[in-house]
């Protein structure tokens, strides 16, 4: 399959890059990505992936748009108050790029969400239980998993390519039995563009994996927007891990 | 604020390199706000672990101790994520990172 004239124009800035080119763009157009959580991270992730020509996006979020979301959730407007986030996002993303397919689930993550097959999952949720559910799903399906979170001035990203590497997963780094900390975005706040930084990094990482340049399985990136500092940490597989350990 | 007698602040060597028997401490992100007055380097000794270092901070830095006792705090030893009971050796850099959970 080759690109249409309109696709040649739309994606010309990818096509100009030797290490993406027509072949890389075709990989993006053929890929279907699941984005779970359409809040502060899901908005930039989905905007960039839709613009980049990810052929299929599935958005999952059970929430409706609230006035307090608009400080950081850049897909939504006051006209969206009370409407499902996934539905509003689908309309915006298709307006941005009618060339792609956007499916939605307007409820929390459920077996129905995970029934179709995906090429990659982006975790934009706000709780460990859902993150761990997605980690286990991606490990079992042997598909890449790009997870991020943010709070206050800080963000964290970790990605796994389970198609290429069989051990080391999110549960090796943060035990799934861990309690939730007291602080979250609802009770302690978050700087909007910090979510933009981390969401852009998630979208970049997803594109990097799909085009074929990912070698950082399980590496943790941390950003502190207050000091402007970045930290990169390595992690080791836990042989006793419930998800990826040897049993 | 003086540290408890069990953690001695180390003089910064002029070279900027860690001297022997020292462990460099880093409190990333918002943990830094709770770590004012904590010496950047501490004296290494036998059987030191991240858990023991946290406990040694409790008396003089109760707010930092409380933050370090939150679930999902990450610990890294020379840029490798480790557990609370990992032995900490001379010359190591030990970082504590607060949990980041929102989306
Ligand atoms: Zn694991």
XYZ file of C-alpha atoms and ligand atoms in Angstrom:
351
model
C 0.000 0.000 0.000
C 1.352 3.458 -0.810
C 0.489 6.913 0.453
C -2.163 9.048 -1.234
C -1.317 12.517 -2.620
C -3.028 14.106 0.362
C -1.089 11.888 2.785
C 2.159 12.896 1.048
C 1.361 16.536 1.835
C 0.007 15.962 5.348
C 2.925 13.842 6.521
C 5.643 15.521 4.428
C 7.678 16.515 7.518
C 7.950 12.858 8.491
C 8.687 11.837 4.901
C 11.568 14.325 4.762
C 13.271 12.463 7.583
C 15.487 9.647 6.354
C 14.893 7.603 9.492
C 11.085 7.802 9.214
C 10.294 8.258 5.533
C 7.468 6.550 3.683
C 8.110 3.213 5.345
C 7.959 4.708 8.838
C 4.829 6.695 8.019
C 3.201 3.547 6.674
C 3.973 1.788 9.970
C 2.270 4.622 11.860
C -0.748 4.551 9.539
C -1.062 0.784 9.986
C -0.815 0.897 13.795
C -3.689 0.876 16.257
C -2.972 2.385 19.681
C -5.066 2.205 22.850
C -4.945 5.331 25.066
C -6.363 4.769 28.546
C -7.205 7.969 30.422
C -8.167 11.113 28.499
C -7.121 13.645 31.144
C -4.011 15.797 31.337
C -1.739 13.201 29.698
C -4.258 11.657 27.303
C -5.003 15.041 25.685
C -1.468 15.822 24.409
C -0.743 12.156 23.657
C -3.839 11.788 21.480
C -3.383 15.166 19.748
C 0.178 14.331 18.714
C -0.594 10.755 17.716
C -3.634 11.827 15.680
C -1.616 14.554 13.975
C 1.221 12.100 13.297
C -1.173 9.834 11.400
C -1.539 6.932 13.777
C -4.036 5.045 11.687
C -6.149 3.832 14.582
C -6.690 5.277 18.037
C -8.960 3.873 20.721
C -9.694 6.243 23.619
C -10.934 4.969 26.967
C -12.225 7.202 29.779
C -15.318 6.977 31.981
C -15.190 10.633 33.057
C -17.122 13.676 31.883
C -15.596 17.105 31.293
C -15.574 19.424 34.317
C -14.657 23.111 34.512
C -11.632 22.315 36.704
C -10.198 20.108 33.916
C -9.638 22.992 31.471
C -6.468 24.280 33.211
C -4.588 21.314 31.678
C -6.823 19.068 29.546
C -6.284 20.957 26.315
C -8.755 19.094 24.092
C -11.838 20.404 25.890
C -13.811 23.664 25.935
C -16.622 25.028 28.138
C -19.155 23.634 25.636
C -18.050 20.155 26.704
C -19.015 20.433 30.395
C -20.844 17.300 31.479
C -20.112 15.409 28.242
C -17.984 12.225 28.111
C -14.301 13.068 27.640
C -13.731 10.231 25.164
C -16.607 11.472 22.965
C -15.438 15.120 22.972
C -11.866 14.003 22.278
C -12.991 11.794 19.376
C -14.713 14.777 17.715
C -11.662 17.064 18.139
C -9.187 14.461 16.915
C -11.246 13.606 13.835
C -11.566 17.322 13.073
C -7.776 17.547 13.286
C -7.197 14.455 11.164
C -10.142 12.902 9.275
C -7.627 10.475 7.740
C -7.576 8.253 10.854
C -9.983 5.993 12.738
C -10.880 6.935 16.329
C -12.849 4.492 18.489
C -14.052 5.245 22.002
C -15.061 3.602 25.267
C -16.939 6.049 27.504
C -16.549 3.844 30.578
C -13.622 2.843 32.777
C -11.219 0.163 31.557
C -13.044 -3.172 31.259
C -12.518 -6.511 29.482
C -14.477 -5.045 26.529
C -11.800 -2.337 26.116
C -9.101 -4.983 25.953
C -10.984 -7.346 23.619
C -9.769 -5.837 20.299
C -6.101 -6.255 19.417
C -3.759 -3.268 19.702
C -0.215 -2.613 18.565
C 0.684 -0.472 21.586
C -0.940 0.790 24.799
C -0.402 4.267 26.278
C -1.177 4.537 29.983
C -2.480 8.012 30.893
C -4.411 6.936 33.983
C -4.206 8.298 37.502
C -4.115 5.145 39.621
C -1.791 2.213 40.174
C -4.475 -0.471 39.877
C -5.292 0.459 36.253
C -1.606 0.908 35.385
C -0.876 -2.576 36.679
C -3.840 -4.048 34.794
C -2.484 -2.541 31.559
C 1.059 -3.717 32.370
C -0.170 -7.297 32.847
C -2.252 -7.114 29.663
C 0.647 -5.797 27.537
C 3.030 -8.383 28.991
C 0.584 -11.199 28.180
C -0.070 -9.855 24.663
C 3.656 -9.122 24.076
C 2.924 -5.566 22.950
C 4.664 -2.286 23.913
C 3.455 -0.330 26.945
C 4.177 3.384 27.496
C 3.263 4.570 30.978
C 3.481 8.064 32.456
C 2.226 10.016 35.417
C 2.474 13.541 36.766
C 1.880 15.414 40.004
C 2.644 18.964 41.054
C 5.762 20.001 39.113
C 6.894 16.430 38.475
C 6.471 13.744 35.872
C 7.590 10.158 35.365
C 7.742 8.012 32.248
C 8.625 4.359 31.793
C 8.153 2.258 28.677
C 8.406 -1.445 27.936
C 8.612 -3.235 24.630
C 7.286 -6.642 25.599
C 7.516 -7.754 21.969
C 11.305 -7.533 22.259
C 12.035 -8.067 25.978
C 10.337 -10.704 28.098
C 11.410 -9.662 31.559
C 11.256 -6.466 33.592
C 7.841 -4.867 33.830
C 6.107 -2.092 35.775
C 5.398 -4.490 38.645
C 9.166 -5.059 39.076
C 9.562 -1.307 39.674
C 6.383 -0.470 41.618
C 4.826 -3.444 43.401
C 1.171 -3.792 42.432
C 0.276 -4.368 46.087
C 1.568 -0.872 47.017
C -0.949 1.456 48.604
C -1.832 4.704 46.841
C 0.046 7.737 48.236
C -2.028 10.460 49.892
C -1.313 13.023 47.177
C -2.965 12.991 43.750
C -3.763 15.605 41.093
C -7.248 16.193 42.510
C -6.144 17.003 46.048
C -2.707 18.489 45.484
C -2.717 20.035 42.017
C -0.518 19.807 38.951
C 1.137 22.292 36.575
C -0.620 21.958 33.193
C 2.422 22.020 30.892
C 4.188 19.372 33.008
C 1.482 17.057 31.660
C 2.294 18.425 28.203
C 5.977 17.565 28.678
C 5.211 14.030 29.808
C 2.415 13.502 27.261
C 4.691 14.687 24.439
C 7.362 12.303 25.705
C 4.822 9.467 25.685
C 3.789 10.293 22.109
C 7.453 10.526 21.038
C 8.178 7.191 22.707
C 5.145 5.548 21.047
C 6.269 6.799 17.620
C 9.848 5.694 18.350
C 8.675 2.186 19.237
C 6.355 1.874 16.224
C 8.981 3.142 13.772
C 11.546 0.802 15.327
C 14.084 2.801 17.348
C 13.283 1.838 20.926
C 16.016 0.337 23.121
C 15.123 1.659 26.570
C 12.979 -1.181 27.963
C 12.159 -0.396 31.607
C 14.209 2.809 31.838
C 12.563 5.394 34.106
C 12.685 9.082 33.194
C 11.856 11.682 35.821
C 11.276 15.384 35.290
C 11.061 18.126 37.897
C 9.645 21.278 36.323
C 10.404 23.354 39.430
C 14.173 22.840 39.262
C 14.296 22.018 35.543
C 16.042 18.724 36.327
C 15.822 15.380 34.565
C 16.918 12.043 35.977
C 17.213 8.739 34.136
C 17.155 5.545 36.174
C 17.666 1.932 35.210
C 15.707 -0.945 36.668
C 16.295 -4.659 37.081
C 13.841 -7.483 36.542
C 12.588 -9.080 39.723
C 12.814 -12.870 39.204
C 9.954 -13.253 41.715
C 7.684 -10.741 39.898
C 4.064 -11.982 39.756
C 3.743 -10.743 36.178
C 7.047 -11.309 34.379
C 8.985 -13.491 36.859
C 10.051 -17.065 36.160
C 7.371 -19.393 37.537
C 20.088 22.444 61.697
C 22.565 19.908 63.160
C 22.090 16.323 62.183
C 21.747 13.562 64.701
C 25.088 12.235 65.895
C 24.687 9.068 63.837
C 24.780 10.970 60.516
C 27.735 13.303 60.242
C 27.781 15.956 57.521
C 30.869 15.553 55.388
C 33.114 18.397 54.364
C 32.882 18.931 50.612
C 36.212 17.959 49.073
C 37.739 20.720 46.977
C 37.865 18.398 43.976
C 34.090 18.013 44.009
C 34.535 14.246 44.103
C 33.246 12.194 46.949
C 35.855 11.247 49.498
C 36.145 7.705 50.727
C 33.583 6.522 53.239
C 30.983 8.960 51.945
C 27.517 8.510 50.494
C 25.933 11.279 48.476
C 22.236 11.873 49.153
C 19.807 13.324 46.630
C 16.183 14.171 47.359
C 14.480 14.655 44.006
C 11.571 16.965 43.208
C 9.270 17.936 46.043
C 11.290 15.807 48.502
C 13.928 18.544 48.193
C 11.477 20.962 49.835
C 11.438 18.727 52.926
C 15.192 18.079 52.942
C 16.501 21.565 53.713
C 19.339 21.317 56.194
C 20.068 17.687 55.432
C 23.764 17.191 54.707
C 24.375 16.355 51.036
C 26.915 13.689 51.991
C 26.885 11.287 54.895
C 29.523 9.049 56.359
C 29.300 5.470 55.187
C 29.399 2.642 57.689
C 28.684 -1.060 57.799
C 25.157 -2.338 57.217
C 23.749 0.932 55.913
C 20.573 0.617 53.794
C 18.091 3.192 52.413
C 15.689 2.125 55.203
C 18.307 2.781 57.888
C 19.200 6.154 56.378
C 15.517 7.097 56.396
C 15.256 6.092 60.058
C 18.349 8.110 60.938
C 16.678 11.214 59.451
C 13.509 10.771 61.516
C 14.556 12.653 64.656
C 15.806 15.861 63.039
C 13.669 15.822 59.888
C 10.259 14.400 60.790
C 8.491 15.925 57.771
C 11.054 14.391 55.388
C 10.770 11.076 57.216
C 6.979 11.166 56.752
C 7.354 11.828 52.998
C 9.903 9.025 52.663
C 7.467 6.699 54.437
C 4.775 7.213 51.747
C 4.017 4.228 49.521
C 5.625 4.142 46.035
C 8.707 6.217 46.935
C 11.452 5.180 44.483
C 15.063 4.704 45.577
C 18.000 4.682 43.220
C 21.571 3.677 43.994
C 23.986 4.945 41.342
C 21.024 5.383 38.933
C 19.742 1.834 39.504
C 16.350 1.389 41.172
C 16.734 -0.659 44.361
C 14.706 -1.711 47.409
C 14.766 -0.322 50.959
C 17.027 -3.134 52.197
C 19.723 -2.775 49.525
C 23.219 -2.414 51.089
C 24.649 1.060 50.409
C 28.395 1.210 49.830
C 31.110 3.879 50.069
C 31.098 6.423 47.298
C 27.547 5.649 46.218
C 24.941 8.178 45.169
C 21.616 7.431 46.786
C 18.526 9.221 45.464
C 15.012 9.273 46.863
C 12.146 10.130 44.489
C 8.615 10.946 45.613
C 5.665 9.042 44.138
C 4.085 10.556 41.014
C 0.626 9.129 40.492
C -1.625 11.541 38.628
C -2.568 11.665 34.986
Zn 7.869 -7.751 36.377
